[in-house]
Amino acid sequence: MPLTMTHVSKVFKDGPHEFKALDDVSMDVKSGEFVAVIGPSGSGKSTFLSTAGALLSPTTGTIEMDGKNVGDLSNKEKTTLRLDKIGFVFQTANLIPYLNVTDQLRMIYVAAKNDQHTGNEAELLKHFGLGHRMKNFPSELSGGERQRVAIARALVHDPELILADEPTASLDSARGRDVVELLANEIHDRGKAGVMVTHDERVLDLCDRVLEMKDGQLMEAEAVH
């Protein structure tokens, strides 16, 4: 499994007070599977995604990725794992204003200090309908185009796991659906594992499974209308 979480809890402390953001969460995601996690604000979705992406360490429980127990890794090894094995898609694209579209993808290799990149940036951008935008800067793109660049950037280093945080938040319904449909197709066609945190129930039919976060606990979602 690209991602397995077993009895994961995350507790934050504020002086004498404790807050359990994740409460005994267990899940796994297979290659080629796209899983949505829904739930109200404050339910633990962001903490869940950050913990799944090795940005936060669990208080208890285990997370296995790429056959490794993430808890056994040093901070440097966790950083390497994120750069090599995980592709992140954020709700506001998080593009660097002074880099053109092609360089947005190349910076992943720079961050990973990887000189072995395949040079597939142009091919990937053309695949996403951005061949005419390769030299443009983020300010010259539409919201949908920026999110497509973000997805291409998440895939350029061929990660095993794609984590998407509210990818439709800054888009209208039509462009939001286009972005999630693109993401779902890439996960299925390339055999990636994908997890998307979302409030947008209109795109859930594009996912293979829908889970719901309630008070830090993850469960199968009730029927979504």
mmCIF file with all atom_site columns, C-alpha atoms in Angstrom:
data_model
loop_
_atom_site.group_PDB
_atom_site.id
_atom_site.type_symbol
_atom_site.label_atom_id
_atom_site.label_alt_id
_atom_site.label_comp_id
_atom_site.label_asym_id
_atom_site.label_entity_id
_atom_site.label_seq_id
_atom_site.pdbx_PDB_ins_code
_atom_site.Cartn_x
_atom_site.Cartn_y
_atom_site.Cartn_z
_atom_site.occupancy
_atom_site.B_iso_or_equiv
_atom_site.pdbx_formal_charge
_atom_site.auth_seq_id
_atom_site.auth_comp_id
_atom_site.auth_asym_id
_atom_site.auth_atom_id
_atom_site.pdbx_PDB_model_num
ATOM 1   C CA . MET A 1 1   ? 0.000   0.000  0.000   1.00 0.00 ? 1   MET A CA 1
ATOM 2   C CA . PRO A 1 2   ? 1.323   3.478  -0.818  1.00 0.00 ? 2   PRO A CA 1
ATOM 3   C CA . LEU A 1 3   ? -0.303  4.745  2.421   1.00 0.00 ? 3   LEU A CA 1
ATOM 4   C CA . THR A 1 4   ? -1.415  2.886  5.543   1.00 0.00 ? 4   THR A CA 1
ATOM 5   C CA . MET A 1 5   ? -2.455  4.626  8.756   1.00 0.00 ? 5   MET A CA 1
ATOM 6   C CA . THR A 1 6   ? -3.044  2.427  11.806  1.00 0.00 ? 6   THR A CA 1
ATOM 7   C CA . HIS A 1 7   ? -4.661  3.717  15.017  1.00 0.00 ? 7   HIS A CA 1
ATOM 8   C CA . VAL A 1 8   ? -3.265  7.198  14.479  1.00 0.00 ? 8   VAL A CA 1
ATOM 9   C CA . SER A 1 9   ? -4.025  9.915  17.022  1.00 0.00 ? 9   SER A CA 1
ATOM 10  C CA . LYS A 1 10  ? -2.701  13.464 17.134  1.00 0.00 ? 10  LYS A CA 1
ATOM 11  C CA . VAL A 1 11  ? -2.880  15.476 20.343  1.00 0.00 ? 11  VAL A CA 1
ATOM 12  C CA . PHE A 1 12  ? -2.039  19.180 20.553  1.00 0.00 ? 12  PHE A CA 1
ATOM 13  C CA . LYS A 1 13  ? -1.184  20.690 23.928  1.00 0.00 ? 13  LYS A CA 1
ATOM 14  C CA . ASP A 1 14  ? -1.823  24.260 25.055  1.00 0.00 ? 14  ASP A CA 1
ATOM 15  C CA . GLY A 1 15  ? -0.412  24.541 28.546  1.00 0.00 ? 15  GLY A CA 1
ATOM 16  C CA . PRO A 1 16  ? -2.385  22.143 30.758  1.00 0.00 ? 16  PRO A CA 1
ATOM 17  C CA . HIS A 1 17  ? -5.031  21.642 28.077  1.00 0.00 ? 17  HIS A CA 1
ATOM 18  C CA . GLU A 1 18  ? -5.032  18.935 25.403  1.00 0.00 ? 18  GLU A CA 1
ATOM 19  C CA . PHE A 1 19  ? -6.946  18.750 22.144  1.00 0.00 ? 19  PHE A CA 1
ATOM 20  C CA . LYS A 1 20  ? -7.208  15.473 20.230  1.00 0.00 ? 20  LYS A CA 1
ATOM 21  C CA . ALA A 1 21  ? -7.329  16.492 16.557  1.00 0.00 ? 21  ALA A CA 1
ATOM 22  C CA . LEU A 1 22  ? -7.144  12.894 15.309  1.00 0.00 ? 22  LEU A CA 1
ATOM 23  C CA . ASP A 1 23  ? -8.700  10.076 17.294  1.00 0.00 ? 23  ASP A CA 1
ATOM 24  C CA . ASP A 1 24  ? -7.684  6.497  16.447  1.00 0.00 ? 24  ASP A CA 1
ATOM 25  C CA . VAL A 1 25  ? -7.681  6.930  12.661  1.00 0.00 ? 25  VAL A CA 1
ATOM 26  C CA . SER A 1 26  ? -7.008  3.861  10.506  1.00 0.00 ? 26  SER A CA 1
ATOM 27  C CA . MET A 1 27  ? -7.133  3.741  6.718   1.00 0.00 ? 27  MET A CA 1
ATOM 28  C CA . ASP A 1 28  ? -5.238  2.550  3.671   1.00 0.00 ? 28  ASP A CA 1
ATOM 29  C CA . VAL A 1 29  ? -5.132  3.759  0.099   1.00 0.00 ? 29  VAL A CA 1
ATOM 30  C CA . LYS A 1 30  ? -4.235  1.475  -2.797  1.00 0.00 ? 30  LYS A CA 1
ATOM 31  C CA . SER A 1 31  ? -2.447  2.392  -6.001  1.00 0.00 ? 31  SER A CA 1
ATOM 32  C CA . GLY A 1 32  ? -4.972  3.623  -8.559  1.00 0.00 ? 32  GLY A CA 1
ATOM 33  C CA . GLU A 1 33  ? -7.499  4.589  -5.863  1.00 0.00 ? 33  GLU A CA 1
ATOM 34  C CA . PHE A 1 34  ? -8.866  8.101  -5.315  1.00 0.00 ? 34  PHE A CA 1
ATOM 35  C CA . VAL A 1 35  ? -10.318 8.677  -1.829  1.00 0.00 ? 35  VAL A CA 1
ATOM 36  C CA . ALA A 1 36  ? -12.217 11.775 -0.696  1.00 0.00 ? 36  ALA A CA 1
ATOM 37  C CA . VAL A 1 37  ? -12.357 12.893 2.938   1.00 0.00 ? 37  VAL A CA 1
ATOM 38  C CA . ILE A 1 38  ? -15.213 15.220 3.840   1.00 0.00 ? 38  ILE A CA 1
ATOM 39  C CA . GLY A 1 39  ? -16.298 16.835 7.086   1.00 0.00 ? 39  GLY A CA 1
ATOM 40  C CA . PRO A 1 40  ? -17.080 20.198 8.674   1.00 0.00 ? 40  PRO A CA 1
ATOM 41  C CA . SER A 1 41  ? -14.455 22.811 9.482   1.00 0.00 ? 41  SER A CA 1
ATOM 42  C CA . GLY A 1 42  ? -12.607 21.910 12.665  1.00 0.00 ? 42  GLY A CA 1
ATOM 43  C CA . SER A 1 43  ? -13.271 18.181 12.295  1.00 0.00 ? 43  SER A CA 1
ATOM 44  C CA . GLY A 1 44  ? -9.579  17.325 11.821  1.00 0.00 ? 44  GLY A CA 1
ATOM 45  C CA . LYS A 1 45  ? -9.298  17.139 8.024   1.00 0.00 ? 45  LYS A CA 1
ATOM 46  C CA . SER A 1 46  ? -6.280  19.437 7.716   1.00 0.00 ? 46  SER A CA 1
ATOM 47  C CA . THR A 1 47  ? -4.471  17.663 10.549  1.00 0.00 ? 47  THR A CA 1
ATOM 48  C CA . PHE A 1 48  ? -5.264  14.352 8.892   1.00 0.00 ? 48  PHE A CA 1
ATOM 49  C CA . LEU A 1 49  ? -3.798  15.454 5.557   1.00 0.00 ? 49  LEU A CA 1
ATOM 50  C CA . SER A 1 50  ? -0.696  16.971 7.160   1.00 0.00 ? 50  SER A CA 1
ATOM 51  C CA . THR A 1 51  ? -0.119  13.789 9.159   1.00 0.00 ? 51  THR A CA 1
ATOM 52  C CA . ALA A 1 52  ? -0.667  11.567 6.114   1.00 0.00 ? 52  ALA A CA 1
ATOM 53  C CA . GLY A 1 53  ? 1.862   13.699 4.223   1.00 0.00 ? 53  GLY A CA 1
ATOM 54  C CA . ALA A 1 54  ? 4.541   13.392 6.936   1.00 0.00 ? 54  ALA A CA 1
ATOM 55  C CA . LEU A 1 55  ? 4.320   17.102 7.708   1.00 0.00 ? 55  LEU A CA 1
ATOM 56  C CA . LEU A 1 56  ? 3.114   16.321 11.245  1.00 0.00 ? 56  LEU A CA 1
ATOM 57  C CA . SER A 1 57  ? 4.115   13.344 13.386  1.00 0.00 ? 57  SER A CA 1
ATOM 58  C CA . PRO A 1 58  ? 1.347   11.318 15.050  1.00 0.00 ? 58  PRO A CA 1
ATOM 59  C CA . THR A 1 59  ? 1.171   11.264 18.835  1.00 0.00 ? 59  THR A CA 1
ATOM 60  C CA . THR A 1 60  ? 0.324   7.560  18.748  1.00 0.00 ? 60  THR A CA 1
ATOM 61  C CA . GLY A 1 61  ? -0.162  4.990  16.002  1.00 0.00 ? 61  GLY A CA 1
ATOM 62  C CA . THR A 1 62  ? 1.811   4.236  12.856  1.00 0.00 ? 62  THR A CA 1
ATOM 63  C CA . ILE A 1 63  ? 1.965   5.546  9.307   1.00 0.00 ? 63  ILE A CA 1
ATOM 64  C CA . GLU A 1 64  ? 3.550   3.375  6.632   1.00 0.00 ? 64  GLU A CA 1
ATOM 65  C CA . MET A 1 65  ? 4.516   4.759  3.266   1.00 0.00 ? 65  MET A CA 1
ATOM 66  C CA . ASP A 1 66  ? 6.591   3.124  0.561   1.00 0.00 ? 66  ASP A CA 1
ATOM 67  C CA . GLY A 1 67  ? 6.983   0.143  2.898   1.00 0.00 ? 67  GLY A CA 1
ATOM 68  C CA . LYS A 1 68  ? 8.557   2.274  5.640   1.00 0.00 ? 68  LYS A CA 1
ATOM 69  C CA . ASN A 1 69  ? 7.323   3.274  9.075   1.00 0.00 ? 69  ASN A CA 1
ATOM 70  C CA . VAL A 1 70  ? 7.393   7.058  8.817   1.00 0.00 ? 70  VAL A CA 1
ATOM 71  C CA . GLY A 1 71  ? 7.814   7.349  12.578  1.00 0.00 ? 71  GLY A CA 1
ATOM 72  C CA . ASP A 1 72  ? 11.197  5.625  12.348  1.00 0.00 ? 72  ASP A CA 1
ATOM 73  C CA . LEU A 1 73  ? 12.567  8.198  9.900   1.00 0.00 ? 73  LEU A CA 1
ATOM 74  C CA . SER A 1 74  ? 14.711  11.191 10.785  1.00 0.00 ? 74  SER A CA 1
ATOM 75  C CA . ASN A 1 75  ? 13.502  14.681 9.861   1.00 0.00 ? 75  ASN A CA 1
ATOM 76  C CA . LYS A 1 76  ? 15.872  14.659 6.889   1.00 0.00 ? 76  LYS A CA 1
ATOM 77  C CA . GLU A 1 77  ? 14.545  11.278 5.736   1.00 0.00 ? 77  GLU A CA 1
ATOM 78  C CA . LYS A 1 78  ? 10.959  12.535 6.072   1.00 0.00 ? 78  LYS A CA 1
ATOM 79  C CA . THR A 1 79  ? 11.819  15.526 3.898   1.00 0.00 ? 79  THR A CA 1
ATOM 80  C CA . THR A 1 80  ? 13.334  13.209 1.290   1.00 0.00 ? 80  THR A CA 1
ATOM 81  C CA . LEU A 1 81  ? 10.241  10.991 1.451   1.00 0.00 ? 81  LEU A CA 1
ATOM 82  C CA . ARG A 1 82  ? 7.951   13.973 0.825   1.00 0.00 ? 82  ARG A CA 1
ATOM 83  C CA . LEU A 1 83  ? 10.053  15.226 -2.077  1.00 0.00 ? 83  LEU A CA 1
ATOM 84  C CA . ASP A 1 84  ? 10.404  11.804 -3.710  1.00 0.00 ? 84  ASP A CA 1
ATOM 85  C CA . LYS A 1 85  ? 7.144   9.997  -2.963  1.00 0.00 ? 85  LYS A CA 1
ATOM 86  C CA . ILE A 1 86  ? 4.393   12.568 -2.370  1.00 0.00 ? 86  ILE A CA 1
ATOM 87  C CA . GLY A 1 87  ? 2.781   15.145 -4.643  1.00 0.00 ? 87  GLY A CA 1
ATOM 88  C CA . PHE A 1 88  ? 0.876   17.953 -2.907  1.00 0.00 ? 88  PHE A CA 1
ATOM 89  C CA . VAL A 1 89  ? -1.945  19.976 -4.489  1.00 0.00 ? 89  VAL A CA 1
ATOM 90  C CA . PHE A 1 90  ? -3.026  22.948 -2.370  1.00 0.00 ? 90  PHE A CA 1
ATOM 91  C CA . GLN A 1 91  ? -6.281  24.889 -2.461  1.00 0.00 ? 91  GLN A CA 1
ATOM 92  C CA . THR A 1 92  ? -4.699  28.072 -3.856  1.00 0.00 ? 92  THR A CA 1
ATOM 93  C CA . ALA A 1 93  ? -2.171  26.432 -6.230  1.00 0.00 ? 93  ALA A CA 1
ATOM 94  C CA . ASN A 1 94  ? 0.751   27.991 -4.263  1.00 0.00 ? 94  ASN A CA 1
ATOM 95  C CA . LEU A 1 95  ? 2.660   28.889 -7.406  1.00 0.00 ? 95  LEU A CA 1
ATOM 96  C CA . ILE A 1 96  ? 5.782   31.033 -7.105  1.00 0.00 ? 96  ILE A CA 1
ATOM 97  C CA . PRO A 1 97  ? 4.968   34.448 -8.648  1.00 0.00 ? 97  PRO A CA 1
ATOM 98  C CA . TYR A 1 98  ? 8.353   35.054 -10.298 1.00 0.00 ? 98  TYR A CA 1
ATOM 99  C CA . LEU A 1 99  ? 8.680   31.616 -11.956 1.00 0.00 ? 99  LEU A CA 1
ATOM 100 C CA . ASN A 1 100 ? 7.114   30.817 -15.313 1.00 0.00 ? 100 ASN A CA 1
ATOM 101 C CA . VAL A 1 101 ? 4.990   27.712 -15.735 1.00 0.00 ? 101 VAL A CA 1
ATOM 102 C CA . THR A 1 102 ? 7.835   25.442 -16.868 1.00 0.00 ? 102 THR A CA 1
ATOM 103 C CA . ASP A 1 103 ? 10.064  26.531 -13.998 1.00 0.00 ? 103 ASP A CA 1
ATOM 104 C CA . GLN A 1 104 ? 7.244   25.840 -11.500 1.00 0.00 ? 104 GLN A CA 1
ATOM 105 C CA . LEU A 1 105 ? 7.706   22.161 -12.380 1.00 0.00 ? 105 LEU A CA 1
ATOM 106 C CA . ARG A 1 106 ? 11.493  22.256 -12.529 1.00 0.00 ? 106 ARG A CA 1
ATOM 107 C CA . MET A 1 107 ? 11.728  23.706 -9.020  1.00 0.00 ? 107 MET A CA 1
ATOM 108 C CA . ILE A 1 108 ? 10.582  20.334 -7.626  1.00 0.00 ? 108 ILE A CA 1
ATOM 109 C CA . TYR A 1 109 ? 13.869  18.816 -8.781  1.00 0.00 ? 109 TYR A CA 1
ATOM 110 C CA . VAL A 1 110 ? 15.800  21.766 -7.399  1.00 0.00 ? 110 VAL A CA 1
ATOM 111 C CA . ALA A 1 111 ? 14.097  21.349 -4.021  1.00 0.00 ? 111 ALA A CA 1
ATOM 112 C CA . ALA A 1 112 ? 14.911  17.634 -4.049  1.00 0.00 ? 112 ALA A CA 1
ATOM 113 C CA . LYS A 1 113 ? 18.492  18.336 -5.219  1.00 0.00 ? 113 LYS A CA 1
ATOM 114 C CA . ASN A 1 114 ? 17.789  15.795 -7.946  1.00 0.00 ? 114 ASN A CA 1
ATOM 115 C CA . ASP A 1 115 ? 19.841  16.131 -11.128 1.00 0.00 ? 115 ASP A CA 1
ATOM 116 C CA . GLN A 1 116 ? 18.275  13.005 -12.657 1.00 0.00 ? 116 GLN A CA 1
ATOM 117 C CA . HIS A 1 117 ? 15.025  14.590 -13.753 1.00 0.00 ? 117 HIS A CA 1
ATOM 118 C CA . THR A 1 118 ? 13.578  13.333 -17.009 1.00 0.00 ? 118 THR A CA 1
ATOM 119 C CA . GLY A 1 119 ? 12.930  16.730 -18.582 1.00 0.00 ? 119 GLY A CA 1
ATOM 120 C CA . ASN A 1 120 ? 9.270   15.828 -19.097 1.00 0.00 ? 120 ASN A CA 1
ATOM 121 C CA . GLU A 1 121 ? 7.942   19.237 -18.066 1.00 0.00 ? 121 GLU A CA 1
ATOM 122 C CA . ALA A 1 122 ? 6.907   20.253 -21.599 1.00 0.00 ? 122 ALA A CA 1
ATOM 123 C CA . GLU A 1 123 ? 5.243   16.905 -22.294 1.00 0.00 ? 123 GLU A CA 1
ATOM 124 C CA . LEU A 1 124 ? 3.295   17.040 -19.039 1.00 0.00 ? 124 LEU A CA 1
ATOM 125 C CA . LEU A 1 125 ? 2.168   20.621 -19.584 1.00 0.00 ? 125 LEU A CA 1
ATOM 126 C CA . LYS A 1 126 ? 1.002   19.834 -23.121 1.00 0.00 ? 126 LYS A CA 1
ATOM 127 C CA . HIS A 1 127 ? -0.879  16.820 -21.730 1.00 0.00 ? 127 HIS A CA 1
ATOM 128 C CA . PHE A 1 128 ? -2.734  19.188 -19.397 1.00 0.00 ? 128 PHE A CA 1
ATOM 129 C CA . GLY A 1 129 ? -3.565  21.626 -22.179 1.00 0.00 ? 129 GLY A CA 1
ATOM 130 C CA . LEU A 1 130 ? -0.937  24.133 -21.096 1.00 0.00 ? 130 LEU A CA 1
ATOM 131 C CA . GLY A 1 131 ? 1.465   23.854 -23.996 1.00 0.00 ? 131 GLY A CA 1
ATOM 132 C CA . HIS A 1 132 ? 0.760   27.459 -24.987 1.00 0.00 ? 132 HIS A CA 1
ATOM 133 C CA . ARG A 1 133 ? 1.351   28.666 -21.407 1.00 0.00 ? 133 ARG A CA 1
ATOM 134 C CA . MET A 1 134 ? 4.812   27.256 -20.697 1.00 0.00 ? 134 MET A CA 1
ATOM 135 C CA . LYS A 1 135 ? 6.501   30.678 -20.553 1.00 0.00 ? 135 LYS A CA 1
ATOM 136 C CA . ASN A 1 136 ? 3.663   32.483 -18.799 1.00 0.00 ? 136 ASN A CA 1
ATOM 137 C CA . PHE A 1 137 ? 3.736   33.582 -15.173 1.00 0.00 ? 137 PHE A CA 1
ATOM 138 C CA . PRO A 1 138 ? 1.012   32.782 -12.587 1.00 0.00 ? 138 PRO A CA 1
ATOM 139 C CA . SER A 1 139 ? -0.486  36.283 -12.798 1.00 0.00 ? 139 SER A CA 1
ATOM 140 C CA . GLU A 1 140 ? -1.177  35.653 -16.502 1.00 0.00 ? 140 GLU A CA 1
ATOM 141 C CA . LEU A 1 141 ? -3.163  32.433 -15.885 1.00 0.00 ? 141 LEU A CA 1
ATOM 142 C CA . SER A 1 142 ? -6.784  31.790 -15.015 1.00 0.00 ? 142 SER A CA 1
ATOM 143 C CA . GLY A 1 143 ? -7.652  30.054 -11.729 1.00 0.00 ? 143 GLY A CA 1
ATOM 144 C CA . GLY A 1 144 ? -8.272  26.769 -13.520 1.00 0.00 ? 144 GLY A CA 1
ATOM 145 C CA . GLU A 1 145 ? -4.969  27.024 -15.374 1.00 0.00 ? 145 GLU A CA 1
ATOM 146 C CA . ARG A 1 146 ? -3.108  27.677 -12.130 1.00 0.00 ? 146 ARG A CA 1
ATOM 147 C CA . GLN A 1 147 ? -4.617  24.560 -10.575 1.00 0.00 ? 147 GLN A CA 1
ATOM 148 C CA . ARG A 1 148 ? -3.679  22.502 -13.637 1.00 0.00 ? 148 ARG A CA 1
ATOM 149 C CA . VAL A 1 149 ? -0.102  23.725 -13.257 1.00 0.00 ? 149 VAL A CA 1
ATOM 150 C CA . ALA A 1 150 ? -0.275  22.696 -9.585  1.00 0.00 ? 150 ALA A CA 1
ATOM 151 C CA . ILE A 1 151 ? -1.412  19.191 -10.552 1.00 0.00 ? 151 ILE A CA 1
ATOM 152 C CA . ALA A 1 152 ? 1.331   18.907 -13.172 1.00 0.00 ? 152 ALA A CA 1
ATOM 153 C CA . ARG A 1 153 ? 3.851   20.027 -10.554 1.00 0.00 ? 153 ARG A CA 1
ATOM 154 C CA . ALA A 1 154 ? 2.541   17.394 -8.139  1.00 0.00 ? 154 ALA A CA 1
ATOM 155 C CA . LEU A 1 155 ? 3.051   14.682 -10.765 1.00 0.00 ? 155 LEU A CA 1
ATOM 156 C CA . VAL A 1 156 ? 6.317   15.769 -12.404 1.00 0.00 ? 156 VAL A CA 1
ATOM 157 C CA . HIS A 1 157 ? 8.551   13.703 -10.091 1.00 0.00 ? 157 HIS A CA 1
ATOM 158 C CA . ASP A 1 158 ? 6.335   10.595 -10.482 1.00 0.00 ? 158 ASP A CA 1
ATOM 159 C CA . PRO A 1 159 ? 5.252   10.279 -6.810  1.00 0.00 ? 159 PRO A CA 1
ATOM 160 C CA . GLU A 1 160 ? 3.340   7.302  -5.447  1.00 0.00 ? 160 GLU A CA 1
ATOM 161 C CA . LEU A 1 161 ? 0.880   9.355  -3.399  1.00 0.00 ? 161 LEU A CA 1
ATOM 162 C CA . ILE A 1 162 ? -1.080  12.498 -4.323  1.00 0.00 ? 162 ILE A CA 1
ATOM 163 C CA . LEU A 1 163 ? -2.543  14.582 -1.476  1.00 0.00 ? 163 LEU A CA 1
ATOM 164 C CA . ALA A 1 164 ? -4.976  17.350 -2.426  1.00 0.00 ? 164 ALA A CA 1
ATOM 165 C CA . ASP A 1 165 ? -6.215  19.969 0.041   1.00 0.00 ? 165 ASP A CA 1
ATOM 166 C CA . GLU A 1 166 ? -9.487  21.586 -1.084  1.00 0.00 ? 166 GLU A CA 1
ATOM 167 C CA . PRO A 1 167 ? -8.364  21.859 -4.745  1.00 0.00 ? 167 PRO A CA 1
ATOM 168 C CA . THR A 1 168 ? -11.669 23.425 -5.828  1.00 0.00 ? 168 THR A CA 1
ATOM 169 C CA . ALA A 1 169 ? -11.850 26.077 -3.093  1.00 0.00 ? 169 ALA A CA 1
ATOM 170 C CA . SER A 1 170 ? -10.821 29.003 -5.287  1.00 0.00 ? 170 SER A CA 1
ATOM 171 C CA . LEU A 1 171 ? -12.720 27.895 -8.406  1.00 0.00 ? 171 LEU A CA 1
ATOM 172 C CA . ASP A 1 172 ? -16.295 28.090 -9.659  1.00 0.00 ? 172 ASP A CA 1
ATOM 173 C CA . SER A 1 173 ? -18.251 24.838 -9.876  1.00 0.00 ? 173 SER A CA 1
ATOM 174 C CA . ALA A 1 174 ? -17.481 24.099 -13.552 1.00 0.00 ? 174 ALA A CA 1
ATOM 175 C CA . ARG A 1 175 ? -13.735 24.742 -13.285 1.00 0.00 ? 175 ARG A CA 1
ATOM 176 C CA . GLY A 1 176 ? -13.626 22.939 -9.945  1.00 0.00 ? 176 GLY A CA 1
ATOM 177 C CA . ARG A 1 177 ? -15.138 19.830 -11.445 1.00 0.00 ? 177 ARG A CA 1
ATOM 178 C CA . ASP A 1 178 ? -12.740 19.994 -14.400 1.00 0.00 ? 178 ASP A CA 1
ATOM 179 C CA . VAL A 1 179 ? -9.769  20.100 -12.007 1.00 0.00 ? 179 VAL A CA 1
ATOM 180 C CA . VAL A 1 180 ? -10.957 17.155 -9.892  1.00 0.00 ? 180 VAL A CA 1
ATOM 181 C CA . GLU A 1 181 ? -11.827 15.150 -13.000 1.00 0.00 ? 181 GLU A CA 1
ATOM 182 C CA . LEU A 1 182 ? -8.316  15.775 -14.291 1.00 0.00 ? 182 LEU A CA 1
ATOM 183 C CA . LEU A 1 183 ? -6.861  14.733 -10.945 1.00 0.00 ? 183 LEU A CA 1
ATOM 184 C CA . ALA A 1 184 ? -8.988  11.558 -10.827 1.00 0.00 ? 184 ALA A CA 1
ATOM 185 C CA . ASN A 1 185 ? -7.999  10.581 -14.361 1.00 0.00 ? 185 ASN A CA 1
ATOM 186 C CA . GLU A 1 186 ? -4.298  11.015 -13.601 1.00 0.00 ? 186 GLU A CA 1
ATOM 187 C CA . ILE A 1 187 ? -4.553  8.954  -10.404 1.00 0.00 ? 187 ILE A CA 1
ATOM 188 C CA . HIS A 1 188 ? -6.387  6.146  -12.191 1.00 0.00 ? 188 HIS A CA 1
ATOM 189 C CA . ASP A 1 189 ? -4.369  6.189  -15.425 1.00 0.00 ? 189 ASP A CA 1
ATOM 190 C CA . ARG A 1 190 ? -0.958  6.467  -13.750 1.00 0.00 ? 190 ARG A CA 1
ATOM 191 C CA . GLY A 1 191 ? -1.734  4.071  -10.900 1.00 0.00 ? 191 GLY A CA 1
ATOM 192 C CA . LYS A 1 192 ? -1.180  6.632  -8.150  1.00 0.00 ? 192 LYS A CA 1
ATOM 193 C CA . ALA A 1 193 ? -2.830  6.642  -4.740  1.00 0.00 ? 193 ALA A CA 1
ATOM 194 C CA . GLY A 1 194 ? -4.826  9.807  -4.156  1.00 0.00 ? 194 GLY A CA 1
ATOM 195 C CA . VAL A 1 195 ? -6.468  11.438 -1.131  1.00 0.00 ? 195 VAL A CA 1
ATOM 196 C CA . MET A 1 196 ? -8.483  14.638 -1.422  1.00 0.00 ? 196 MET A CA 1
ATOM 197 C CA . VAL A 1 197 ? -9.855  16.678 1.476   1.00 0.00 ? 197 VAL A CA 1
ATOM 198 C CA . THR A 1 198 ? -12.856 18.641 0.229   1.00 0.00 ? 198 THR A CA 1
ATOM 199 C CA . HIS A 1 199 ? -16.055 20.475 1.163   1.00 0.00 ? 199 HIS A CA 1
ATOM 200 C CA . ASP A 1 200 ? -17.310 20.192 -2.426  1.00 0.00 ? 200 ASP A CA 1
ATOM 201 C CA . GLU A 1 201 ? -19.888 17.408 -2.495  1.00 0.00 ? 201 GLU A CA 1
ATOM 202 C CA . ARG A 1 202 ? -20.509 18.022 -6.210  1.00 0.00 ? 202 ARG A CA 1
ATOM 203 C CA . VAL A 1 203 ? -17.256 16.229 -7.147  1.00 0.00 ? 203 VAL A CA 1
ATOM 204 C CA . LEU A 1 204 ? -17.564 13.187 -4.892  1.00 0.00 ? 204 LEU A CA 1
ATOM 205 C CA . ASP A 1 205 ? -18.909 11.011 -7.711  1.00 0.00 ? 205 ASP A CA 1
ATOM 206 C CA . LEU A 1 206 ? -15.426 11.236 -9.269  1.00 0.00 ? 206 LEU A CA 1
ATOM 207 C CA . CYS A 1 207 ? -13.889 9.450  -6.263  1.00 0.00 ? 207 CYS A CA 1
ATOM 208 C CA . ASP A 1 208 ? -13.693 5.715  -5.576  1.00 0.00 ? 208 ASP A CA 1
ATOM 209 C CA . ARG A 1 209 ? -14.428 6.034  -1.859  1.00 0.00 ? 209 ARG A CA 1
ATOM 210 C CA . VAL A 1 210 ? -15.764 8.783  0.377   1.00 0.00 ? 210 VAL A CA 1
ATOM 211 C CA . LEU A 1 211 ? -14.795 8.923  4.058   1.00 0.00 ? 211 LEU A CA 1
ATOM 212 C CA . GLU A 1 212 ? -16.043 11.397 6.631   1.00 0.00 ? 212 GLU A CA 1
ATOM 213 C CA . MET A 1 213 ? -14.138 13.060 9.458   1.00 0.00 ? 213 MET A CA 1
ATOM 214 C CA . LYS A 1 214 ? -16.141 13.777 12.607  1.00 0.00 ? 214 LYS A CA 1
ATOM 215 C CA . ASP A 1 215 ? -14.483 15.058 15.774  1.00 0.00 ? 215 ASP A CA 1
ATOM 216 C CA . GLY A 1 216 ? -11.160 13.595 14.728  1.00 0.00 ? 216 GLY A CA 1
ATOM 217 C CA . GLN A 1 217 ? -12.566 10.184 13.839  1.00 0.00 ? 217 GLN A CA 1
ATOM 218 C CA . LEU A 1 218 ? -12.618 8.809  10.283  1.00 0.00 ? 218 LEU A CA 1
ATOM 219 C CA . MET A 1 219 ? -15.510 6.667  9.098   1.00 0.00 ? 219 MET A CA 1
ATOM 220 C CA . GLU A 1 220 ? -17.351 5.640  5.966   1.00 0.00 ? 220 GLU A CA 1
ATOM 221 C CA . ALA A 1 221 ? -19.472 8.563  4.808   1.00 0.00 ? 221 ALA A CA 1
ATOM 222 C CA . GLU A 1 222 ? -23.212 8.382  4.941   1.00 0.00 ? 222 GLU A CA 1
ATOM 223 C CA . ALA A 1 223 ? -24.963 8.702  1.595   1.00 0.00 ? 223 ALA A CA 1
ATOM 224 C CA . VAL A 1 224 ? -24.128 12.080 0.086   1.00 0.00 ? 224 VAL A CA 1
ATOM 225 C CA . HIS A 1 225 ? -26.857 13.805 -1.921  1.00 0.00 ? 225 HIS A CA 1
#
